[in-house]
Amino acid sequence: MNYEAVIGLEVHVELSTKTKAFCGCTTQYGGKPNSHVCPVCLGLPGALPRVNLEVVNKAIKTGLALNCSINRFNRFDRKNYFYPDAPKSYQITQNDFPICYDGYIEVTTAEGEKKKIGLERIHMEEDAGKQLHSSKGTLVDFNRSGVPLIEIVSKPDIRTPEEATQYLTKLRSILLSLGVSDVKMEEGSLRCDGNISIREKGATEYGVKSEIKNMNSFKALEKALRYEFDRQVAALENGEKLTVETRRWDESAEKTVVMRSKEMANDYRYFPEGDLVSLNISEEWIEGIRASIRELPHEKEERFVREYGIPAYDAMVLTLTEDMADFFDETAKISGDAKGASNWLMGDISRLMNEKGTWISELQFTPKDLSDLLGLIREGTISTAIAKKVVEFMFAEGKNPKVIVEEKGLVQNNDEDFILSEVKKVLDAHPNVVEDYRNGKTKIMGFAVGQTMKATKGKANPAIINKLVKEELDRRI
Ligand SMILES: [Zn+2]
């Protein structure tokens, strides 16, 4: 039978606010255990929470960027559960009135078509504490307790692990660009759980789903979903019955393992949070936030293709980070040479950045400098080979390429008389070249070109050398 996956993702995002969601404690990562705490986030009796409006603003901003509607009436709820990491024995979250609903993220299917992955809801909630297990017992650190989160819940519209990865990649780049979170999966500020079931292709009913936890990297997400799809297909093919389960991705074993089976939906007994006022969000409030949203990465990506005519692949790579996108945008504008700008940024400059562990924001040269480099190549002042050297100097010294070319004497030599005299010297010194050429071994030309290049210390225009070597050889045979 031909099966398809039905996947929905739940993404927890830690918002980058200075203080926690319902108290004034710092949200700083790390710190001595239990040093970023107060009676509110420790759940001490009598302590009263207060909403941090920055959390609400960032949640609204995220919702608007993800094409959501905003709930004008917002209420917080208590999700009751007993666990050592929850000192109040409940988590403050939103159940009935999530702040955002009905949005979407666009992905491209394997067939190359645009597809909207629906967003069910985004709600605000607080993080729990962290348990530290050791041989002596278990300790709890409440520094994370009360740190603001939003949970972004997709509709079960995802059909392949690749679509899931695209969805998360796009979501991550939008969140980063909005400045609402630092979205570091390794520090837990972006966490992803998923639901997956399978069904016969074309069927409308849903199969039995399993929930997958601990997919803490993009690679893990794709691998876990693929594993789970194969596992469920194999089970059905073998006539086994699937049950609703929560499974965990085991990175080292590269498989999902059962954490618990559940026969029915969670019963957390949600209650309205009586210690917090409900929020009425005005139109002006929403519009004020909407006005603060700048061009998003995917909008930039589309504009780069439209405005500069660069390939879609280049536009995708260049908009992976905002700094890179801005650097390209400016260079393309100043130089009028978008393809050149894209080639250098994606090629030599990215390579050097990787080698030296430099971020684009730390580059010592500007888009104007890169634009000048493109100009020098275009005018034939330097060859591409020399430009590669110039870029290395730009990296190390941060000087304008014109200054570097001047100082290091890297100007390309286009003087045909001079170059011809060098070619002649090379051919005189290597009589076998003419001999080989006469015998039809034209590959030997490459040797002559290389020797001339060497003799002119790489400064002679390679196109001219090529031309003159050929002419001089033809003359001598
Ligand atoms: Zn606190």
Coordinates of C-alpha atoms and ligand atoms in Angstrom, one line a residue:
M1 CA 0.0 0.0 0.0
N2 CA 1.1 3.6 -0.6
Y3 CA 1.2 5.5 2.7
E4 CA 1.5 9.2 3.5
A5 CA 2.5 10.8 6.8
V6 CA 0.3 13.3 8.7
I7 CA 2.5 15.5 10.8
G8 CA 1.9 18.3 13.2
L9 CA 4.6 20.2 15.1
E10 CA 4.5 21.9 18.5
V11 CA 7.3 24.3 18.9
H12 CA 8.2 25.9 22.2
V13 CA 10.1 29.2 21.8
E14 CA 11.7 31.0 24.7
L15 CA 11.1 34.7 24.3
S16 CA 14.1 37.0 24.7
T17 CA 12.8 39.3 27.4
K18 CA 15.0 40.7 30.1
T19 CA 12.7 39.6 32.9
K20 CA 10.5 36.5 33.5
A21 CA 6.8 36.3 32.4
F22 CA 5.2 37.0 35.8
C23 CA 8.0 38.5 38.0
G24 CA 11.0 40.7 37.8
C25 CA 13.7 38.0 37.9
T26 CA 16.3 37.9 35.1
T27 CA 15.9 35.4 32.3
Q28 CA 19.7 35.2 31.8
Y29 CA 20.8 31.7 30.7
G30 CA 22.8 29.8 33.3
G31 CA 23.8 31.4 36.6
K32 CA 24.3 29.7 40.0
P33 CA 21.3 27.4 40.6
N34 CA 18.4 29.1 42.3
S35 CA 20.0 32.6 42.1
H36 CA 17.4 34.0 39.5
V37 CA 14.4 33.4 41.7
C38 CA 11.9 35.2 43.9
P39 CA 8.7 34.2 45.8
V40 CA 6.6 34.4 42.6
C41 CA 8.6 32.1 40.5
L42 CA 9.3 29.8 43.5
G43 CA 5.5 29.5 44.0
L44 CA 5.7 30.6 47.6
P45 CA 2.3 31.1 49.3
G46 CA 0.8 34.6 48.9
A47 CA 3.1 35.7 46.1
L48 CA 1.2 37.3 43.3
P49 CA 2.2 37.2 39.6
R50 CA 2.0 40.2 37.2
V51 CA 2.0 40.0 33.4
N52 CA 5.2 41.2 31.7
L53 CA 3.8 43.2 28.8
E54 CA 6.9 42.6 26.7
V55 CA 5.9 38.9 26.6
V56 CA 2.5 39.9 25.2
N57 CA 4.0 42.3 22.6
K58 CA 6.5 39.6 21.4
A59 CA 3.7 37.0 21.2
I60 CA 1.5 39.4 19.1
K61 CA 4.5 40.3 16.9
T62 CA 5.2 36.6 16.2
G63 CA 1.5 36.0 15.4
L64 CA 1.3 38.9 13.0
A65 CA 4.4 37.8 11.2
L66 CA 2.9 34.3 10.9
N67 CA -0.3 35.5 9.4
C68 CA -2.4 34.9 12.5
S69 CA -5.4 36.6 13.9
I70 CA -5.0 38.1 17.4
N71 CA -7.5 37.2 20.1
R72 CA -8.7 40.6 21.5
F73 CA -9.6 38.9 24.8
N74 CA -6.8 37.0 26.5
R75 CA -6.9 35.0 29.6
F76 CA -4.4 32.9 31.4
D77 CA -5.2 29.4 32.7
R78 CA -3.6 27.1 35.2
K79 CA -2.6 23.7 33.9
N80 CA -2.5 21.5 36.9
Y81 CA 0.1 18.8 37.4
F82 CA 2.3 17.7 40.2
Y83 CA 6.0 17.4 39.4
P84 CA 9.1 18.6 41.3
D85 CA 10.0 21.2 38.6
A86 CA 6.6 23.0 39.1
P87 CA 6.6 24.5 42.6
K88 CA 3.0 25.9 42.3
S89 CA 1.8 22.4 41.1
Y90 CA 0.4 24.2 38.1
Q91 CA 1.8 26.0 35.1
I92 CA 0.5 29.3 33.9
T93 CA -0.5 28.9 30.3
Q94 CA -3.4 29.8 28.0
N95 CA -6.0 27.1 27.2
D96 CA -9.3 28.6 26.1
F97 CA -8.1 32.0 24.8
P98 CA -4.7 31.7 23.1
I99 CA -3.3 35.0 22.0
C100 CA -3.0 34.1 18.3
Y101 CA -4.9 31.7 16.1
D102 CA -5.3 30.6 12.4
G103 CA -2.0 31.5 10.8
Y104 CA 0.2 29.8 8.3
I105 CA 3.8 29.2 7.1
E106 CA 4.5 28.6 3.5
V107 CA 6.7 25.8 2.3
T108 CA 7.6 24.4 -1.1
T109 CA 6.6 20.8 -1.7
A110 CA 8.8 18.1 -3.3
E111 CA 6.8 18.8 -6.5
G112 CA 8.0 22.5 -6.3
E113 CA 4.5 23.9 -5.4
K114 CA 3.9 26.5 -2.7
K115 CA 1.9 25.1 0.2
K116 CA 0.5 26.7 3.4
I117 CA 1.1 24.8 6.6
G118 CA -1.7 26.0 8.9
L119 CA -1.1 27.3 12.4
E120 CA -3.7 26.3 14.9
R121 CA -2.7 28.6 17.7
I122 CA 0.1 30.4 19.5
H123 CA -0.2 30.7 23.3
M124 CA 1.9 32.2 26.1
E125 CA 3.1 30.2 29.0
E126 CA 5.9 29.9 31.5
D127 CA 8.8 27.5 31.6
A128 CA 9.4 25.0 34.4
G129 CA 12.4 24.5 36.6
K130 CA 15.1 22.0 35.8
Q131 CA 15.9 18.8 37.5
L132 CA 19.5 17.8 38.0
H133 CA 20.0 14.1 38.6
S134 CA 23.2 12.8 40.3
S135 CA 24.2 9.7 42.3
K136 CA 23.3 11.5 45.5
G137 CA 19.8 12.3 44.4
T138 CA 17.8 14.8 42.4
L139 CA 18.1 18.6 42.8
V140 CA 16.0 21.3 41.3
D141 CA 17.1 24.6 39.8
F142 CA 14.3 27.1 39.5
N143 CA 16.3 29.7 37.4
R144 CA 14.2 28.7 34.4
S145 CA 11.0 28.7 36.3
G146 CA 8.8 31.5 34.9
V147 CA 10.8 32.2 31.9
P148 CA 8.4 33.2 29.1
L149 CA 7.6 30.8 26.3
I150 CA 5.2 30.8 23.4
E151 CA 4.0 27.5 22.0
I152 CA 3.3 27.5 18.3
V153 CA 1.0 24.6 17.3
S154 CA 0.7 23.7 13.6
K155 CA -2.3 22.0 12.0
P156 CA -1.6 18.4 10.9
D157 CA -0.8 19.7 7.4
I158 CA 2.8 18.5 7.0
R159 CA 3.1 15.4 4.8
T160 CA 6.9 14.6 4.8
P161 CA 9.9 15.0 7.1
E162 CA 11.4 17.4 4.5
E163 CA 8.3 19.7 4.8
A164 CA 8.7 19.5 8.6
T165 CA 12.3 20.7 8.3
Q166 CA 11.4 23.5 6.0
Y167 CA 8.6 24.6 8.3
L168 CA 10.9 24.7 11.3
T169 CA 13.7 26.4 9.3
K170 CA 11.4 29.1 8.1
L171 CA 9.8 29.6 11.5
R172 CA 13.3 29.9 13.0
S173 CA 14.5 32.5 10.6
I174 CA 11.3 34.6 11.0
L175 CA 11.6 34.5 14.8
L176 CA 15.3 35.5 14.6
S177 CA 14.5 38.3 12.2
L178 CA 11.7 39.6 14.5
G179 CA 14.1 39.6 17.4
V180 CA 11.6 37.8 19.7
S181 CA 13.9 34.9 20.5
D182 CA 17.5 33.8 20.0
V183 CA 16.1 30.4 18.9
K184 CA 19.1 28.3 20.0
M185 CA 18.1 24.7 19.9
E186 CA 21.2 23.7 21.8
E187 CA 20.3 26.0 24.7
G188 CA 16.7 24.9 24.6
S189 CA 15.3 28.3 23.5
L190 CA 13.7 26.5 20.5
R191 CA 12.2 23.0 21.3
C192 CA 10.2 20.9 18.9
D193 CA 7.8 18.1 19.6
G194 CA 5.7 16.4 16.9
N195 CA 2.7 14.2 16.2
I196 CA 2.9 11.7 13.4
S197 CA 0.4 9.2 12.0
I198 CA 0.2 7.5 8.7
R199 CA -2.7 6.7 6.4
E200 CA -3.2 5.4 2.9
K201 CA -2.5 8.1 0.4
G202 CA -5.6 10.0 -0.5
A203 CA -7.5 8.9 2.7
T204 CA -9.2 11.6 4.7
E205 CA -9.3 10.0 8.1
Y206 CA -6.4 10.2 10.5
G207 CA -4.4 7.2 11.7
V208 CA -3.2 6.4 15.2
K209 CA -0.7 9.0 16.1
S210 CA 2.4 9.0 18.2
E211 CA 3.9 12.0 19.8
I212 CA 7.7 12.4 19.5
K213 CA 9.7 14.2 22.1
N214 CA 13.3 15.3 22.3
M215 CA 13.9 16.2 18.6
N216 CA 16.5 18.7 19.6
S217 CA 18.1 19.5 16.3
F218 CA 17.0 19.9 12.7
K219 CA 18.7 16.7 11.8
A220 CA 17.0 14.9 14.7
L221 CA 13.6 16.2 13.6
E222 CA 14.0 14.8 10.1
K223 CA 15.5 11.5 11.2
A224 CA 13.0 10.9 14.0
L225 CA 10.0 11.6 11.7
R226 CA 11.5 9.3 9.0
Y227 CA 12.1 6.6 11.5
E228 CA 8.6 6.8 12.9
F229 CA 7.0 6.8 9.5
D230 CA 8.9 3.6 8.6
R231 CA 8.1 2.0 11.9
Q232 CA 4.4 2.7 11.6
V233 CA 4.3 1.4 8.0
A234 CA 6.1 -1.8 9.0
A235 CA 3.7 -2.3 12.0
L236 CA 0.6 -2.0 9.8
E237 CA 2.1 -4.1 7.1
N238 CA 2.7 -6.8 9.7
G239 CA -0.9 -6.6 10.8
E240 CA 0.0 -5.1 14.2
K241 CA -2.3 -2.6 15.8
L242 CA -0.8 0.9 16.5
T243 CA -1.5 2.6 19.9
V244 CA -1.4 6.2 20.9
E245 CA 2.0 6.6 22.4
T246 CA 4.5 9.2 23.5
R247 CA 7.9 8.3 22.2
R248 CA 11.3 9.8 22.6
W249 CA 14.0 10.2 19.9
D250 CA 17.1 8.4 21.1
E251 CA 19.9 10.2 19.2
S252 CA 22.6 7.5 19.8
A253 CA 20.4 4.6 18.9
E254 CA 18.9 6.5 16.0
K255 CA 15.4 5.4 16.9
T256 CA 12.3 6.4 18.8
V257 CA 11.5 4.6 22.0
V258 CA 8.3 4.4 24.0
M259 CA 8.1 6.8 27.0
R260 CA 4.5 6.1 27.9
S261 CA 1.3 4.9 26.3
K262 CA -1.9 6.9 26.9
E263 CA -5.3 5.7 26.4
M264 CA -7.0 9.0 26.3
A265 CA -6.3 12.8 26.1
N266 CA -4.5 14.5 28.9
D267 CA -6.6 15.6 31.8
Y268 CA -4.8 18.6 33.3
R269 CA -7.9 20.1 34.7
Y270 CA -7.4 23.6 33.4
F271 CA -8.7 26.4 35.5
P272 CA -8.8 30.2 34.8
E273 CA -5.8 31.9 36.5
G274 CA -7.5 34.0 39.1
D275 CA -4.4 35.9 40.1
L276 CA -3.9 37.6 36.8
V277 CA -6.1 40.1 35.1
S278 CA -7.4 39.2 31.6
L279 CA -6.1 41.3 28.8
N280 CA -8.2 43.3 26.3
I281 CA -6.0 44.0 23.3
S282 CA -6.9 47.1 21.3
E283 CA -6.7 47.6 17.6
E284 CA -4.1 50.4 18.1
W285 CA -2.0 48.0 20.2
I286 CA -2.0 45.5 17.4
E287 CA -1.4 48.0 14.7
G288 CA 1.4 49.6 16.6
I289 CA 3.2 46.2 16.7
R290 CA 2.4 45.5 13.0
A291 CA 4.0 48.8 12.0
S292 CA 7.3 47.7 13.8
I293 CA 7.7 44.5 11.7
R294 CA 10.3 44.9 9.0
E295 CA 10.6 42.9 5.8
L296 CA 10.8 39.2 6.8
P297 CA 13.4 36.8 5.4
H298 CA 11.1 35.0 3.0
E299 CA 9.8 38.4 1.7
K300 CA 13.4 39.4 1.1
E301 CA 14.1 36.1 -0.6
E302 CA 11.3 36.7 -3.1
R303 CA 12.4 40.3 -3.6
F304 CA 16.0 39.4 -4.4
V305 CA 14.8 37.1 -7.2
R306 CA 12.4 39.6 -8.5
E307 CA 14.5 42.8 -8.2
Y308 CA 18.0 41.4 -8.8
G309 CA 17.3 38.4 -11.0
I310 CA 19.6 36.1 -9.0
P311 CA 18.8 32.4 -8.9
A312 CA 16.3 31.2 -6.3
Y313 CA 18.9 29.1 -4.7
D314 CA 21.2 32.1 -4.2
A315 CA 18.4 34.1 -2.7
M316 CA 17.6 31.3 -0.3
V317 CA 21.2 31.0 0.9
L318 CA 21.7 34.8 1.2
T319 CA 18.6 35.3 3.3
L320 CA 19.5 32.6 5.9
T321 CA 20.7 35.3 8.2
E322 CA 19.6 38.9 8.1
D323 CA 23.1 40.3 8.3
M324 CA 24.1 38.4 5.2
A325 CA 20.9 39.5 3.4
D326 CA 21.5 43.2 4.2
F327 CA 25.2 43.0 3.2
F328 CA 24.2 41.5 -0.2
D329 CA 21.3 43.9 -0.6
E330 CA 23.6 46.9 -0.1
T331 CA 26.4 45.6 -2.3
A332 CA 24.0 44.7 -5.1
K333 CA 22.5 48.2 -4.9
I334 CA 25.9 50.1 -4.9
S335 CA 27.6 47.9 -7.5
G336 CA 24.7 47.2 -9.8
D337 CA 26.3 43.7 -10.0
A338 CA 24.0 41.4 -8.0
K339 CA 25.3 38.2 -9.4
G340 CA 28.9 39.2 -8.7
A341 CA 28.0 40.2 -5.1
S342 CA 26.2 36.9 -4.6
N343 CA 29.1 34.8 -6.0
W344 CA 31.7 36.5 -3.8
L345 CA 29.5 36.4 -0.7
M346 CA 28.5 32.8 -1.1
G347 CA 31.9 31.7 -2.4
D348 CA 35.2 33.1 -1.1
I349 CA 33.8 35.3 1.7
S350 CA 31.7 32.5 3.2
R351 CA 34.6 30.2 3.0
L352 CA 36.9 32.6 4.8
M353 CA 34.2 33.3 7.4
N354 CA 33.8 29.6 8.1
E355 CA 37.6 29.1 8.3
K356 CA 38.0 32.0 10.8
G357 CA 34.7 31.6 12.6
T358 CA 33.8 35.2 11.7
W359 CA 30.2 36.5 11.6
I360 CA 29.2 38.8 8.8
S361 CA 28.6 41.6 11.3
E362 CA 32.3 41.3 12.3
L363 CA 33.7 41.8 8.8
Q364 CA 36.2 44.6 8.7
F365 CA 35.1 45.7 5.2
T366 CA 31.8 47.2 4.0
P367 CA 29.4 46.6 1.1
K368 CA 31.0 49.6 -0.5
D369 CA 34.4 47.9 -0.3
L370 CA 33.0 44.7 -1.9
S371 CA 31.4 46.8 -4.6
D372 CA 34.8 48.4 -5.3
L373 CA 36.3 45.0 -5.7
L374 CA 33.6 44.0 -8.2
G375 CA 34.4 47.2 -10.1
L376 CA 38.1 46.5 -10.2
I377 CA 37.4 43.0 -11.7
R378 CA 34.9 44.4 -14.2
E379 CA 37.4 47.1 -15.4
G380 CA 40.1 44.5 -15.8
T381 CA 42.3 46.2 -13.2
I382 CA 42.7 42.9 -11.4
S383 CA 42.0 39.3 -12.5
T384 CA 39.7 37.0 -10.6
A385 CA 42.7 35.1 -9.3
I386 CA 44.2 38.3 -7.9
A387 CA 40.8 39.3 -6.5
K388 CA 40.9 36.2 -4.4
K389 CA 44.1 37.4 -2.8
V390 CA 42.7 40.9 -2.4
V391 CA 39.6 39.5 -0.5
E392 CA 42.0 37.8 1.9
F393 CA 43.7 41.1 2.6
M394 CA 40.3 42.8 3.0
F395 CA 39.5 40.1 5.6
A396 CA 42.7 40.6 7.5
E397 CA 43.2 44.3 7.2
G398 CA 39.8 45.7 6.5
K399 CA 41.1 48.1 3.9
N400 CA 39.5 49.2 0.7
P401 CA 40.5 46.9 -2.2
K402 CA 41.7 49.9 -4.3
V403 CA 44.2 50.7 -1.5
I404 CA 45.2 47.0 -1.2
V405 CA 45.8 46.7 -4.9
E406 CA 47.9 49.9 -4.8
E407 CA 49.9 49.0 -1.7
K408 CA 50.6 45.5 -2.7
G409 CA 51.2 46.3 -6.4
L410 CA 48.6 43.8 -7.5
V411 CA 47.4 45.7 -10.5
Q412 CA 46.8 43.4 -13.5
N413 CA 49.2 43.9 -16.3
N414 CA 47.4 44.2 -19.6
D415 CA 50.5 45.4 -21.5
E416 CA 50.6 43.1 -24.6
D417 CA 54.2 43.9 -25.6
F418 CA 55.5 43.1 -22.1
I419 CA 53.5 39.9 -21.9
L420 CA 54.6 38.8 -25.4
S421 CA 58.2 39.3 -24.4
E422 CA 57.6 37.0 -21.3
V423 CA 55.9 34.4 -23.5
K424 CA 58.8 34.4 -25.9
K425 CA 61.3 33.9 -23.0
V426 CA 59.3 30.9 -21.7
L427 CA 59.1 29.3 -25.2
D428 CA 62.9 29.9 -25.8
A429 CA 63.6 28.2 -22.4
H430 CA 61.4 25.2 -23.2
P431 CA 61.9 24.2 -26.8
N432 CA 59.9 21.0 -26.1
V433 CA 56.7 23.0 -25.9
V434 CA 56.9 24.1 -29.5
E435 CA 57.8 20.5 -30.4
D436 CA 54.8 19.0 -28.6
Y437 CA 52.5 21.7 -30.0
R438 CA 53.7 20.8 -33.5
N439 CA 52.8 17.2 -32.8
G440 CA 49.3 18.1 -31.9
K441 CA 49.7 18.0 -28.2
T442 CA 47.9 21.2 -27.6
K443 CA 47.5 20.5 -23.9
I444 CA 51.1 21.7 -23.6
M445 CA 49.8 25.3 -24.0
G446 CA 48.6 25.1 -20.4
F447 CA 52.2 24.6 -19.3
A448 CA 53.4 27.6 -21.2
V449 CA 50.6 29.8 -19.8
G450 CA 51.4 28.6 -16.3
Q451 CA 55.1 29.4 -16.7
T452 CA 54.3 32.9 -18.1
M453 CA 51.9 33.5 -15.2
K454 CA 54.7 32.4 -12.8
A455 CA 57.2 34.7 -14.5
T456 CA 54.9 37.7 -14.2
K457 CA 54.1 36.8 -10.5
G458 CA 50.5 36.2 -11.4
K459 CA 49.9 39.8 -12.4
A460 CA 49.6 39.4 -16.2
N461 CA 46.1 39.3 -17.6
P462 CA 45.4 35.5 -18.1
A463 CA 43.2 36.1 -21.1
I464 CA 46.0 38.0 -22.8
I465 CA 48.6 35.3 -21.9
N466 CA 46.3 32.6 -23.4
K467 CA 45.9 34.6 -26.6
L468 CA 49.6 35.4 -27.0
V469 CA 50.8 31.9 -26.2
K470 CA 48.6 30.5 -28.9
E471 CA 49.6 33.2 -31.4
E472 CA 53.3 32.7 -30.7
L473 CA 53.1 28.9 -30.9
D474 CA 51.3 29.1 -34.2
R475 CA 54.0 31.5 -35.5
R476 CA 56.8 29.1 -34.5
I477 CA 55.5 25.8 -35.9
Ligands
ZN1 ZN 10.9 35.5 40.1

